[in-house]
């Protein structure tokens, strides 16, 4: 039976989601817990990579198990107890055999959090800025993103991806009325490595008045990473949601 596991993590202590040599990863940590319980090597495959230090309020991974749903739920409960405090497994749901955590996803949503105020209980989880940003100008620039598909200008250089084509569905800034934080939300069918942080860093240049929305558009059109702004720090970026077609999910009863 194939299942989707829903989980969250604070990425501060990890080199990212994906297993890699000589560095701790979220994927490896979860696989180790599952393998310990099942007493055999157990692999999971996530909806995508997150950079070192990036967090996830909702990551999805698929796993194949010779277990019924109740047994699978018990496995997740036991594995969650073995995991460190910065990783949490929330639920497991059955899906059709061809469902794939990465390739079946139709949308991924990230958010970036910025605060002007000192936040003693979240200082390592949001970006503190010491100057104002022009939200209207940044939103004017962000609204251009759905009109483009090639995001080479915001991609990490020398990666192994076959295409830099992405389809952005929405991108906007808003101020949270409760916390006062400035929050950037972006949803797309897929993202390139470092893409969201590069977009945010370039939009900061627009918000500071160093770049116009028209300049932002020209940066994208140039397909040249050197023309974009520096990447925003990783610690304020969160994978918020991964969306899938409803027909992938099997009944829970």
Coordinates of C-alpha atoms in Angstrom, one line a residue:
X1 CA 0.0 0.0 0.0
X2 CA 1.3 3.5 -0.9
X3 CA 0.8 6.2 1.7
X4 CA 1.4 10.0 1.9
X5 CA 3.0 11.1 5.2
X6 CA 2.3 14.7 6.3
X7 CA 4.9 16.2 8.5
X8 CA 6.5 19.5 9.6
X9 CA 9.9 20.5 10.7
X10 CA 12.1 23.3 11.9
X11 CA 15.0 23.2 9.5
X12 CA 17.6 25.1 11.5
X13 CA 19.7 22.1 12.4
X14 CA 19.5 20.4 9.0
X15 CA 21.3 20.8 5.7
X16 CA 17.9 20.6 4.0
X17 CA 15.3 18.0 3.3
X18 CA 17.2 15.6 1.0
X19 CA 19.7 13.0 2.3
X20 CA 23.2 13.9 1.5
X21 CA 26.7 12.7 2.5
X22 CA 28.3 14.0 5.7
X23 CA 25.5 16.4 6.6
X24 CA 22.2 15.9 8.6
X25 CA 19.0 16.0 6.7
X26 CA 15.3 15.8 7.5
X27 CA 14.7 12.9 5.1
X28 CA 17.6 10.8 6.6
X29 CA 16.4 11.5 10.2
X30 CA 12.9 10.2 9.4
X31 CA 14.1 7.2 7.5
X32 CA 16.3 6.2 10.4
X33 CA 13.4 6.3 12.8
X34 CA 11.2 4.3 10.5
X35 CA 13.9 1.7 9.8
X36 CA 14.5 1.3 13.5
X37 CA 10.9 0.4 14.1
X38 CA 10.5 -1.8 11.0
X39 CA 13.9 -3.4 11.5
X40 CA 14.7 -3.0 7.8
X41 CA 15.9 -0.2 5.5
X42 CA 12.9 2.1 4.8
X43 CA 12.9 4.9 2.2
X44 CA 10.6 7.8 1.8
X45 CA 10.4 10.3 -1.0
X46 CA 9.5 14.0 -0.4
X47 CA 7.5 16.5 -2.4
X48 CA 10.7 18.4 -3.1
X49 CA 13.9 19.8 -1.6
X50 CA 14.1 22.6 0.9
X51 CA 17.4 24.5 1.3
X52 CA 19.5 24.2 4.5
X53 CA 17.8 26.1 7.3
X54 CA 14.4 26.4 5.6
X55 CA 11.4 25.1 7.5
X56 CA 8.2 23.3 6.6
X57 CA 4.8 23.6 8.1
X58 CA 3.6 21.0 5.7
X59 CA 5.9 18.6 3.8
X60 CA 4.5 15.5 2.2
X61 CA 6.5 12.2 1.5
X62 CA 5.3 8.9 0.1
X63 CA 6.1 5.5 1.4
X64 CA 5.3 1.9 0.4
X65 CA 4.3 -0.3 3.4
X66 CA 3.0 -3.9 3.8
X67 CA 0.6 -2.5 6.4
X68 CA -3.1 -1.7 6.6
X69 CA -4.1 1.9 7.6
X70 CA -4.4 1.2 11.3
X71 CA -1.0 -0.4 11.4
X72 CA 0.4 2.5 9.3
X73 CA -1.0 5.0 11.8
X74 CA 0.6 3.1 14.7
X75 CA 3.9 3.1 12.8
X76 CA 3.8 6.9 12.4
X77 CA 2.9 7.4 16.1
X78 CA 5.9 5.3 17.2
X79 CA 8.2 7.0 14.7
X80 CA 7.1 10.4 15.8
X81 CA 8.1 9.6 19.4
X82 CA 11.6 8.6 18.2
X83 CA 12.2 11.8 16.2
X84 CA 13.8 14.9 17.7
X85 CA 11.6 17.8 18.8
X86 CA 12.2 19.7 15.6
X87 CA 10.5 17.1 13.3
X88 CA 6.8 16.1 13.7
X89 CA 4.8 13.4 11.8
X90 CA 1.2 14.5 11.8
X91 CA -0.7 11.9 9.7
X92 CA -0.6 9.2 7.1
X93 CA -3.2 8.7 4.4
X94 CA -3.6 6.0 1.8
X95 CA -3.2 6.9 -1.9
X96 CA -3.5 5.2 -5.3
X97 CA -0.4 3.2 -6.3
X98 CA 0.7 5.7 -8.9
X99 CA 0.6 8.7 -6.5
X100 CA 4.0 10.3 -6.2
X101 CA 4.8 12.9 -3.5
X102 CA 6.9 15.0 -5.9
X103 CA 5.6 14.5 -9.4
X104 CA 1.9 14.3 -8.6
X105 CA 1.9 17.7 -6.8
X106 CA 0.0 20.4 -8.6
X107 CA 1.0 23.3 -6.3
X108 CA 3.4 24.2 -3.6
X109 CA 3.1 27.3 -1.4
X110 CA 5.9 29.1 0.4
X111 CA 5.8 32.0 2.8
X112 CA 8.6 34.4 3.9
X113 CA 8.2 36.3 7.1
X114 CA 9.7 39.8 7.8
X115 CA 9.4 41.8 11.0
X116 CA 10.4 45.4 11.9
X117 CA 10.0 44.6 15.6
X118 CA 12.3 42.6 17.9
X119 CA 10.7 39.2 18.5
X120 CA 12.4 37.4 21.4
X121 CA 10.4 34.2 20.9
X122 CA 10.9 34.0 17.1
X123 CA 14.1 35.8 16.4
X124 CA 15.6 32.8 14.6
X125 CA 12.5 32.1 12.6
X126 CA 11.7 35.4 11.0
X127 CA 13.9 38.1 9.3
X128 CA 14.2 41.3 11.2
X129 CA 14.5 44.4 9.1
X130 CA 15.6 47.8 10.4
X131 CA 14.0 49.9 7.6
X132 CA 10.6 50.2 5.9
X133 CA 9.8 48.5 2.6
X134 CA 7.4 49.9 0.0
X135 CA 4.8 47.1 0.0
X136 CA 2.9 48.6 -2.9
X137 CA 5.9 48.6 -5.2
X138 CA 6.9 45.1 -4.1
X139 CA 3.4 43.9 -4.9
X140 CA 3.4 45.6 -8.3
X141 CA 6.6 43.7 -9.1
X142 CA 5.4 40.4 -7.5
X143 CA 2.2 40.6 -9.7
X144 CA 4.4 40.2 -12.7
X145 CA 5.7 36.7 -11.8
X146 CA 2.7 34.7 -13.1
X147 CA 3.3 36.3 -16.5
X148 CA 6.7 34.5 -16.9
X149 CA 7.6 30.9 -17.1
X150 CA 11.5 30.9 -17.3
X151 CA 13.0 31.7 -13.9
X152 CA 16.7 31.2 -14.7
X153 CA 17.4 34.6 -13.1
X154 CA 16.3 33.2 -9.8
X155 CA 17.8 29.7 -10.0
X156 CA 20.9 28.5 -8.2
X157 CA 23.7 28.1 -10.7
X158 CA 25.1 24.8 -11.9
X159 CA 22.2 22.5 -10.7
X160 CA 21.2 19.3 -12.4
X161 CA 17.6 20.4 -13.2
X162 CA 16.5 19.8 -16.9
X163 CA 14.3 22.9 -17.1
X164 CA 13.9 26.2 -15.4
X165 CA 10.3 26.5 -16.4
X166 CA 7.8 27.0 -13.6
X167 CA 4.2 28.3 -13.5
X168 CA 3.6 30.7 -10.7
X169 CA -0.1 30.9 -9.7
X170 CA 0.1 33.7 -7.2
X171 CA 2.7 35.9 -5.5
X172 CA 1.9 38.8 -3.1
X173 CA 2.9 40.6 0.1
X174 CA 0.6 41.4 2.9
X175 CA 0.9 42.7 6.5
X176 CA -0.4 40.3 9.1
X177 CA -3.0 42.3 11.2
X178 CA -2.2 40.4 14.4
X179 CA 1.6 40.2 14.4
X180 CA 2.4 43.2 12.2
X181 CA 4.8 41.0 10.2
X182 CA 5.2 41.4 6.5
X183 CA 4.5 38.1 4.8
X184 CA 5.3 37.1 1.2
X185 CA 3.2 34.2 -0.2
X186 CA 4.0 32.4 -3.5
X187 CA 2.4 29.4 -5.1
X188 CA 3.7 27.5 -8.2
X189 CA 3.6 24.1 -9.7
X190 CA 7.3 23.7 -8.9
X191 CA 10.3 25.7 -7.7
X192 CA 13.9 25.8 -8.6
X193 CA 16.6 25.5 -6.0
X194 CA 17.0 28.8 -4.2
X195 CA 14.2 30.3 -6.3
X196 CA 12.0 31.8 -3.6
X197 CA 14.9 33.2 -1.6
X198 CA 16.3 34.8 -4.8
X199 CA 12.8 36.3 -5.6
X200 CA 12.4 37.7 -2.1
X201 CA 15.9 39.2 -2.1
X202 CA 15.2 40.9 -5.4
X203 CA 11.9 42.2 -4.3
X204 CA 13.7 43.7 -1.3
X205 CA 15.6 45.8 -3.8
X206 CA 12.3 47.0 -5.2
X207 CA 10.9 47.7 -1.7
X208 CA 14.1 49.8 -0.9
X209 CA 13.7 51.8 -4.0
X210 CA 16.8 50.5 -5.6
X211 CA 14.9 48.8 -8.4
X212 CA 11.6 49.6 -10.1
X213 CA 9.0 47.0 -11.0
X214 CA 10.0 47.5 -14.6
X215 CA 13.6 46.7 -13.6
X216 CA 12.3 43.6 -11.9
X217 CA 10.6 42.5 -15.1
X218 CA 13.8 43.0 -17.1
X219 CA 15.8 40.9 -14.6
X220 CA 13.4 38.0 -15.3
X221 CA 13.6 38.5 -19.0
X222 CA 17.4 38.5 -19.0
X223 CA 17.5 34.9 -17.6
X224 CA 20.7 35.9 -15.8
X225 CA 21.2 35.2 -12.1
X226 CA 23.9 37.8 -11.7
X227 CA 21.3 40.6 -12.4
X228 CA 19.0 39.5 -9.6
X229 CA 19.4 40.5 -5.9
X230 CA 21.1 38.4 -3.2
X231 CA 19.2 35.5 -1.8
X232 CA 17.2 36.3 1.3
X233 CA 18.3 34.4 4.4
X234 CA 16.9 30.9 4.7
X235 CA 15.7 31.0 8.3
X236 CA 12.5 33.0 7.5
X237 CA 11.3 30.8 4.7
X238 CA 8.6 28.1 5.2
X239 CA 7.1 25.5 2.9
X240 CA 3.4 26.0 3.9
X241 CA 1.4 23.6 1.8
X242 CA 1.6 21.0 -1.0
X243 CA -1.5 20.4 -3.1
X244 CA -2.6 17.2 -4.9
X245 CA -5.5 16.2 -7.1
X246 CA -8.3 14.7 -4.9
X247 CA -8.5 11.5 -7.0
X248 CA -5.1 10.4 -5.6
X249 CA -6.6 9.8 -2.2
X250 CA -8.3 6.6 -1.1
X251 CA -11.2 6.5 1.4
X252 CA -10.1 6.4 5.1
X253 CA -12.7 3.9 6.2

